[in-house]
């Protein structure tokens, strides 16, 4: 069955540093990979979508890579700020199939 | 923007009663809406996919007679938890897609259901 692993349940990082979160998957060949941010007691917020034929995508301080050979996506937040503290979820799908979510990584940016 | 609202944000009900949760897309038409359930420190679990004007597609293990979904218009989907039990207590979140060719999902703020 499909398996998505976000390797770190929690990640602590110093303000100003780059946070790197990992998403690995098995038994799946997704055409799309998405990253969401979720704050406690709130619904997820869409951040970025990357397609299987795209190696990298950027949006402001965010950068996502998608390596279909390694079956891995890396999510980077540069110049991290305490306001970036949240849980970050990766999700996979192919076309109109439903999103399959990982468990998330809880990021804490320490001032 | 793409705003999705949910109502109520919190609800407490007694065992055996039914609870209705509304999900609205406020500034766009959502051809497809999704209902998720999330347990503490766990990922989102898809319960069902709801297309406007047709019956919802439920995921394996989700009882369609217990979790009634209605997608009556392009901006409104409802989830009714019937004959609620304490084990139904959870965080329920809906999401919507703008159109069939758009893959980003816009999530509501969630509804915390507590069944006593």
mmCIF file with all atom_site columns, N, CA and C in Angstrom, chain A residues 9 32 34 36 38 41-46 49 51 89 93 95-99 101-103 106, chain B residues 34 36 38 41-44 46 49 59 91 93 97 100-101 103-110 112:
data_model
loop_
_atom_site.group_PDB
_atom_site.id
_atom_site.type_symbol
_atom_site.label_atom_id
_atom_site.label_alt_id
_atom_site.label_comp_id
_atom_site.label_asym_id
_atom_site.label_entity_id
_atom_site.label_seq_id
_atom_site.pdbx_PDB_ins_code
_atom_site.Cartn_x
_atom_site.Cartn_y
_atom_site.Cartn_z
_atom_site.occupancy
_atom_site.B_iso_or_equiv
_atom_site.pdbx_formal_charge
_atom_site.auth_seq_id
_atom_site.auth_comp_id
_atom_site.auth_asym_id
_atom_site.auth_atom_id
_atom_site.pdbx_PDB_model_num
ATOM 1   N N  . UNK A 1 9   ? 9.306   13.813 13.226  1.00 0.00 ? 9   UNK A N  1
ATOM 2   C CA . UNK A 1 9   ? 8.026   14.227 13.805  1.00 0.00 ? 9   UNK A CA 1
ATOM 3   C C  . UNK A 1 9   ? 8.122   15.678 14.264  1.00 0.00 ? 9   UNK A C  1
ATOM 4   N N  . UNK A 1 32  ? 1.892   14.520 -8.748  1.00 0.00 ? 32  UNK A N  1
ATOM 5   C CA . UNK A 1 32  ? 1.944   15.818 -8.078  1.00 0.00 ? 32  UNK A CA 1
ATOM 6   C C  . UNK A 1 32  ? 2.282   15.621 -6.607  1.00 0.00 ? 32  UNK A C  1
ATOM 7   N N  . UNK A 1 34  ? 2.294   18.069 -2.990  1.00 0.00 ? 34  UNK A N  1
ATOM 8   C CA . UNK A 1 34  ? 1.913   19.360 -2.419  1.00 0.00 ? 34  UNK A CA 1
ATOM 9   C C  . UNK A 1 34  ? 2.415   19.466 -0.984  1.00 0.00 ? 34  UNK A C  1
ATOM 10  N N  . UNK A 1 36  ? 1.610   21.615 2.665   1.00 0.00 ? 36  UNK A N  1
ATOM 11  C CA . UNK A 1 36  ? 0.641   22.422 3.390   1.00 0.00 ? 36  UNK A CA 1
ATOM 12  C C  . UNK A 1 36  ? 1.215   22.779 4.757   1.00 0.00 ? 36  UNK A C  1
ATOM 13  N N  . UNK A 1 38  ? -0.056  23.574 8.707   1.00 0.00 ? 38  UNK A N  1
ATOM 14  C CA . UNK A 1 38  ? -1.193  23.479 9.610   1.00 0.00 ? 38  UNK A CA 1
ATOM 15  C C  . UNK A 1 38  ? -0.814  24.012 10.982  1.00 0.00 ? 38  UNK A C  1
ATOM 16  N N  . UNK A 1 41  ? -5.219  23.262 15.834  1.00 0.00 ? 41  UNK A N  1
ATOM 17  C CA . UNK A 1 41  ? -6.652  23.513 15.853  1.00 0.00 ? 41  UNK A CA 1
ATOM 18  C C  . UNK A 1 41  ? -7.187  24.194 14.610  1.00 0.00 ? 41  UNK A C  1
ATOM 19  N N  . UNK A 1 42  ? -6.398  24.195 13.544  1.00 0.00 ? 42  UNK A N  1
ATOM 20  C CA . UNK A 1 42  ? -6.821  24.855 12.304  1.00 0.00 ? 42  UNK A CA 1
ATOM 21  C C  . UNK A 1 42  ? -6.710  23.882 11.141  1.00 0.00 ? 42  UNK A C  1
ATOM 22  N N  . UNK A 1 43  ? -7.363  24.221 10.028  1.00 0.00 ? 43  UNK A N  1
ATOM 23  C CA . UNK A 1 43  ? -7.224  23.422 8.827   1.00 0.00 ? 43  UNK A CA 1
ATOM 24  C C  . UNK A 1 43  ? -5.912  23.735 8.118   1.00 0.00 ? 43  UNK A C  1
ATOM 25  N N  . UNK A 1 44  ? -5.421  22.820 7.283   1.00 0.00 ? 44  UNK A N  1
ATOM 26  C CA . UNK A 1 44  ? -4.179  23.063 6.536   1.00 0.00 ? 44  UNK A CA 1
ATOM 27  C C  . UNK A 1 44  ? -4.335  24.216 5.545   1.00 0.00 ? 44  UNK A C  1
ATOM 28  N N  . UNK A 1 45  ? -3.211  24.859 5.274   1.00 0.00 ? 45  UNK A N  1
ATOM 29  C CA . UNK A 1 45  ? -3.166  25.950 4.297   1.00 0.00 ? 45  UNK A CA 1
ATOM 30  C C  . UNK A 1 45  ? -2.216  25.555 3.183   1.00 0.00 ? 45  UNK A C  1
ATOM 31  N N  . UNK A 1 46  ? -2.681  25.652 1.949   1.00 0.00 ? 46  UNK A N  1
ATOM 32  C CA . UNK A 1 46  ? -1.875  25.276 0.788   1.00 0.00 ? 46  UNK A CA 1
ATOM 33  C C  . UNK A 1 46  ? -0.669  26.193 0.656   1.00 0.00 ? 46  UNK A C  1
ATOM 34  N N  . UNK A 1 49  ? 2.678   23.484 -4.886  1.00 0.00 ? 49  UNK A N  1
ATOM 35  C CA . UNK A 1 49  ? 2.448   22.249 -5.644  1.00 0.00 ? 49  UNK A CA 1
ATOM 36  C C  . UNK A 1 49  ? 3.586   22.098 -6.630  1.00 0.00 ? 49  UNK A C  1
ATOM 37  N N  . UNK A 1 51  ? 5.059   19.434 -9.795  1.00 0.00 ? 51  UNK A N  1
ATOM 38  C CA . UNK A 1 51  ? 4.722   18.331 -10.681 1.00 0.00 ? 51  UNK A CA 1
ATOM 39  C C  . UNK A 1 51  ? 5.911   17.389 -10.843 1.00 0.00 ? 51  UNK A C  1
ATOM 40  N N  . UNK A 1 89  ? 2.794   19.552 6.266   1.00 0.00 ? 89  UNK A N  1
ATOM 41  C CA . UNK A 1 89  ? 2.322   18.272 5.740   1.00 0.00 ? 89  UNK A CA 1
ATOM 42  C C  . UNK A 1 89  ? 2.672   18.159 4.265   1.00 0.00 ? 89  UNK A C  1
ATOM 43  N N  . UNK A 1 93  ? -0.597  13.005 -4.949  1.00 0.00 ? 93  UNK A N  1
ATOM 44  C CA . UNK A 1 93  ? -1.742  12.540 -5.724  1.00 0.00 ? 93  UNK A CA 1
ATOM 45  C C  . UNK A 1 93  ? -1.359  12.438 -7.191  1.00 0.00 ? 93  UNK A C  1
ATOM 46  N N  . UNK A 1 95  ? -3.256  13.381 -10.676 1.00 0.00 ? 95  UNK A N  1
ATOM 47  C CA . UNK A 1 95  ? -4.425  13.953 -11.306 1.00 0.00 ? 95  UNK A CA 1
ATOM 48  C C  . UNK A 1 95  ? -5.528  14.211 -10.307 1.00 0.00 ? 95  UNK A C  1
ATOM 49  N N  . UNK A 1 96  ? -6.717  13.703 -10.613 1.00 0.00 ? 96  UNK A N  1
ATOM 50  C CA . UNK A 1 96  ? -7.866  13.961 -9.752  1.00 0.00 ? 96  UNK A CA 1
ATOM 51  C C  . UNK A 1 96  ? -8.031  12.965 -8.614  1.00 0.00 ? 96  UNK A C  1
ATOM 52  N N  . UNK A 1 97  ? -7.039  12.128 -8.373  1.00 0.00 ? 97  UNK A N  1
ATOM 53  C CA . UNK A 1 97  ? -7.139  11.210 -7.225  1.00 0.00 ? 97  UNK A CA 1
ATOM 54  C C  . UNK A 1 97  ? -7.028  12.021 -5.946  1.00 0.00 ? 97  UNK A C  1
ATOM 55  N N  . UNK A 1 98  ? -7.629  11.532 -4.859  1.00 0.00 ? 98  UNK A N  1
ATOM 56  C CA . UNK A 1 98  ? -7.565  12.278 -3.593  1.00 0.00 ? 98  UNK A CA 1
ATOM 57  C C  . UNK A 1 98  ? -6.135  12.423 -3.086  1.00 0.00 ? 98  UNK A C  1
ATOM 58  N N  . UNK A 1 99  ? -5.907  13.480 -2.334  1.00 0.00 ? 99  UNK A N  1
ATOM 59  C CA . UNK A 1 99  ? -4.608  13.679 -1.706  1.00 0.00 ? 99  UNK A CA 1
ATOM 60  C C  . UNK A 1 99  ? -4.384  12.621 -0.644  1.00 0.00 ? 99  UNK A C  1
ATOM 61  N N  . UNK A 1 101 ? -1.987  12.183 2.591   1.00 0.00 ? 101 UNK A N  1
ATOM 62  C CA . UNK A 1 101 ? -1.152  13.038 3.438   1.00 0.00 ? 101 UNK A CA 1
ATOM 63  C C  . UNK A 1 101 ? -0.154  12.233 4.258   1.00 0.00 ? 101 UNK A C  1
ATOM 64  N N  . UNK A 1 102 ? 1.007   12.829 4.501   1.00 0.00 ? 102 UNK A N  1
ATOM 65  C CA . UNK A 1 102 ? 1.923   12.329 5.509   1.00 0.00 ? 102 UNK A CA 1
ATOM 66  C C  . UNK A 1 102 ? 1.461   12.804 6.878   1.00 0.00 ? 102 UNK A C  1
ATOM 67  N N  . UNK A 1 103 ? 2.162   12.344 7.926   1.00 0.00 ? 103 UNK A N  1
ATOM 68  C CA . UNK A 1 103 ? 1.763   12.695 9.286   1.00 0.00 ? 103 UNK A CA 1
ATOM 69  C C  . UNK A 1 103 ? 2.193   14.096 9.687   1.00 0.00 ? 103 UNK A C  1
ATOM 70  N N  . UNK A 1 106 ? 6.469   18.788 12.831  1.00 0.00 ? 106 UNK A N  1
ATOM 71  C CA . UNK A 1 106 ? 6.212   19.982 13.645  1.00 0.00 ? 106 UNK A CA 1
ATOM 72  C C  . UNK A 1 106 ? 7.497   20.783 13.746  1.00 0.00 ? 106 UNK A C  1
ATOM 73  N N  . UNK B 2 34  ? -14.125 17.718 -0.146  1.00 0.00 ? 34  UNK B N  1
ATOM 74  C CA . UNK B 2 34  ? -13.617 16.549 0.548   1.00 0.00 ? 34  UNK B CA 1
ATOM 75  C C  . UNK B 2 34  ? -13.868 16.697 2.043   1.00 0.00 ? 34  UNK B C  1
ATOM 76  N N  . UNK B 2 36  ? -12.463 15.266 5.736   1.00 0.00 ? 36  UNK B N  1
ATOM 77  C CA . UNK B 2 36  ? -11.378 14.574 6.407   1.00 0.00 ? 36  UNK B CA 1
ATOM 78  C C  . UNK B 2 36  ? -11.679 14.507 7.906   1.00 0.00 ? 36  UNK B C  1
ATOM 79  N N  . UNK B 2 38  ? -9.324  14.068 11.561  1.00 0.00 ? 38  UNK B N  1
ATOM 80  C CA . UNK B 2 38  ? -7.951  14.097 12.066  1.00 0.00 ? 38  UNK B CA 1
ATOM 81  C C  . UNK B 2 38  ? -7.940  13.848 13.558  1.00 0.00 ? 38  UNK B C  1
ATOM 82  N N  . UNK B 2 41  ? -2.258  14.566 16.706  1.00 0.00 ? 41  UNK B N  1
ATOM 83  C CA . UNK B 2 41  ? -0.914  14.204 16.257  1.00 0.00 ? 41  UNK B CA 1
ATOM 84  C C  . UNK B 2 41  ? -0.921  13.160 15.149  1.00 0.00 ? 41  UNK B C  1
ATOM 85  N N  . UNK B 2 42  ? -2.018  13.048 14.444  1.00 0.00 ? 42  UNK B N  1
ATOM 86  C CA . UNK B 2 42  ? -2.107  12.123 13.315  1.00 0.00 ? 42  UNK B CA 1
ATOM 87  C C  . UNK B 2 42  ? -2.387  12.912 12.042  1.00 0.00 ? 42  UNK B C  1
ATOM 88  N N  . UNK B 2 43  ? -2.214  12.219 10.932  1.00 0.00 ? 43  UNK B N  1
ATOM 89  C CA . UNK B 2 43  ? -2.453  12.895 9.663   1.00 0.00 ? 43  UNK B CA 1
ATOM 90  C C  . UNK B 2 43  ? -3.943  12.970 9.356   1.00 0.00 ? 43  UNK B C  1
ATOM 91  N N  . UNK B 2 44  ? -4.263  13.696 8.318   1.00 0.00 ? 44  UNK B N  1
ATOM 92  C CA . UNK B 2 44  ? -5.652  13.784 7.883   1.00 0.00 ? 44  UNK B CA 1
ATOM 93  C C  . UNK B 2 44  ? -6.055  12.479 7.212   1.00 0.00 ? 44  UNK B C  1
ATOM 94  N N  . UNK B 2 46  ? -8.843  10.851 4.837   1.00 0.00 ? 46  UNK B N  1
ATOM 95  C CA . UNK B 2 46  ? -9.951  11.172 3.944   1.00 0.00 ? 46  UNK B CA 1
ATOM 96  C C  . UNK B 2 46  ? -11.131 10.264 4.245   1.00 0.00 ? 46  UNK B C  1
ATOM 97  N N  . UNK B 2 49  ? -15.304 11.838 -0.767  1.00 0.00 ? 49  UNK B N  1
ATOM 98  C CA . UNK B 2 49  ? -15.204 12.868 -1.809  1.00 0.00 ? 49  UNK B CA 1
ATOM 99  C C  . UNK B 2 49  ? -16.609 13.187 -2.265  1.00 0.00 ? 49  UNK B C  1
ATOM 100 N N  . UNK B 2 59  ? -14.519 6.488  1.420   1.00 0.00 ? 59  UNK B N  1
ATOM 101 C CA . UNK B 2 59  ? -13.310 5.675  1.523   1.00 0.00 ? 59  UNK B CA 1
ATOM 102 C C  . UNK B 2 59  ? -13.640 4.381  2.262   1.00 0.00 ? 59  UNK B C  1
ATOM 103 N N  . UNK B 2 91  ? -11.645 15.843 15.082  1.00 0.00 ? 91  UNK B N  1
ATOM 104 C CA . UNK B 2 91  ? -11.551 17.111 14.363  1.00 0.00 ? 91  UNK B CA 1
ATOM 105 C C  . UNK B 2 91  ? -11.920 16.816 12.922  1.00 0.00 ? 91  UNK B C  1
ATOM 106 N N  . UNK B 2 93  ? -12.513 18.163 9.098   1.00 0.00 ? 93  UNK B N  1
ATOM 107 C CA . UNK B 2 93  ? -12.084 19.263 8.231   1.00 0.00 ? 93  UNK B CA 1
ATOM 108 C C  . UNK B 2 93  ? -12.595 19.009 6.819   1.00 0.00 ? 93  UNK B C  1
ATOM 109 N N  . UNK B 2 97  ? -11.890 22.028 -4.025  1.00 0.00 ? 97  UNK B N  1
ATOM 110 C CA . UNK B 2 97  ? -11.090 22.351 -5.205  1.00 0.00 ? 97  UNK B CA 1
ATOM 111 C C  . UNK B 2 97  ? -11.882 23.345 -6.031  1.00 0.00 ? 97  UNK B C  1
ATOM 112 N N  . UNK B 2 100 ? -12.093 21.215 -11.883 1.00 0.00 ? 100 UNK B N  1
ATOM 113 C CA . UNK B 2 100 ? -11.584 19.870 -12.129 1.00 0.00 ? 100 UNK B CA 1
ATOM 114 C C  . UNK B 2 100 ? -10.114 19.879 -12.523 1.00 0.00 ? 100 UNK B C  1
ATOM 115 N N  . UNK B 2 101 ? -9.634  20.982 -13.086 1.00 0.00 ? 101 UNK B N  1
ATOM 116 C CA . UNK B 2 101 ? -8.231  21.007 -13.507 1.00 0.00 ? 101 UNK B CA 1
ATOM 117 C C  . UNK B 2 101 ? -7.332  21.678 -12.483 1.00 0.00 ? 101 UNK B C  1
ATOM 118 N N  . UNK B 2 103 ? -5.633  21.541 -8.803  1.00 0.00 ? 103 UNK B N  1
ATOM 119 C CA . UNK B 2 103 ? -5.340  20.492 -7.837  1.00 0.00 ? 103 UNK B CA 1
ATOM 120 C C  . UNK B 2 103 ? -5.102  20.985 -6.422  1.00 0.00 ? 103 UNK B C  1
ATOM 121 N N  . UNK B 2 104 ? -4.924  22.290 -6.246  1.00 0.00 ? 104 UNK B N  1
ATOM 122 C CA . UNK B 2 104 ? -4.745  22.782 -4.883  1.00 0.00 ? 104 UNK B CA 1
ATOM 123 C C  . UNK B 2 104 ? -6.064  22.608 -4.137  1.00 0.00 ? 104 UNK B C  1
ATOM 124 N N  . UNK B 2 105 ? -5.952  22.260 -2.872  1.00 0.00 ? 105 UNK B N  1
ATOM 125 C CA . UNK B 2 105 ? -7.152  22.169 -2.055  1.00 0.00 ? 105 UNK B CA 1
ATOM 126 C C  . UNK B 2 105 ? -7.137  23.280 -1.018  1.00 0.00 ? 105 UNK B C  1
ATOM 127 N N  . UNK B 2 106 ? -8.307  23.848 -0.808  1.00 0.00 ? 106 UNK B N  1
ATOM 128 C CA . UNK B 2 106 ? -8.457  24.917 0.176   1.00 0.00 ? 106 UNK B CA 1
ATOM 129 C C  . UNK B 2 106 ? -9.301  24.377 1.318   1.00 0.00 ? 106 UNK B C  1
ATOM 130 N N  . UNK B 2 107 ? -8.712  24.437 2.500   1.00 0.00 ? 107 UNK B N  1
ATOM 131 C CA . UNK B 2 107 ? -9.311  23.788 3.650   1.00 0.00 ? 107 UNK B CA 1
ATOM 132 C C  . UNK B 2 107 ? -10.108 24.752 4.508   1.00 0.00 ? 107 UNK B C  1
ATOM 133 N N  . UNK B 2 108 ? -11.147 24.228 5.115   1.00 0.00 ? 108 UNK B N  1
ATOM 134 C CA . UNK B 2 108 ? -11.864 24.983 6.128   1.00 0.00 ? 108 UNK B CA 1
ATOM 135 C C  . UNK B 2 108 ? -11.090 24.978 7.429   1.00 0.00 ? 108 UNK B C  1
ATOM 136 N N  . UNK B 2 109 ? -11.549 25.750 8.402   1.00 0.00 ? 109 UNK B N  1
ATOM 137 C CA . UNK B 2 109 ? -10.844 25.838 9.688   1.00 0.00 ? 109 UNK B CA 1
ATOM 138 C C  . UNK B 2 109 ? -11.064 24.640 10.589  1.00 0.00 ? 109 UNK B C  1
ATOM 139 N N  . UNK B 2 110 ? -11.961 23.735 10.203  1.00 0.00 ? 110 UNK B N  1
ATOM 140 C CA . UNK B 2 110 ? -12.184 22.542 11.014  1.00 0.00 ? 110 UNK B CA 1
ATOM 141 C C  . UNK B 2 110 ? -13.309 22.689 12.015  1.00 0.00 ? 110 UNK B C  1
ATOM 142 N N  . UNK B 2 112 ? -14.424 20.913 15.727  1.00 0.00 ? 112 UNK B N  1
ATOM 143 C CA . UNK B 2 112 ? -14.085 19.995 16.816  1.00 0.00 ? 112 UNK B CA 1
ATOM 144 C C  . UNK B 2 112 ? -15.376 19.424 17.366  1.00 0.00 ? 112 UNK B C  1
#
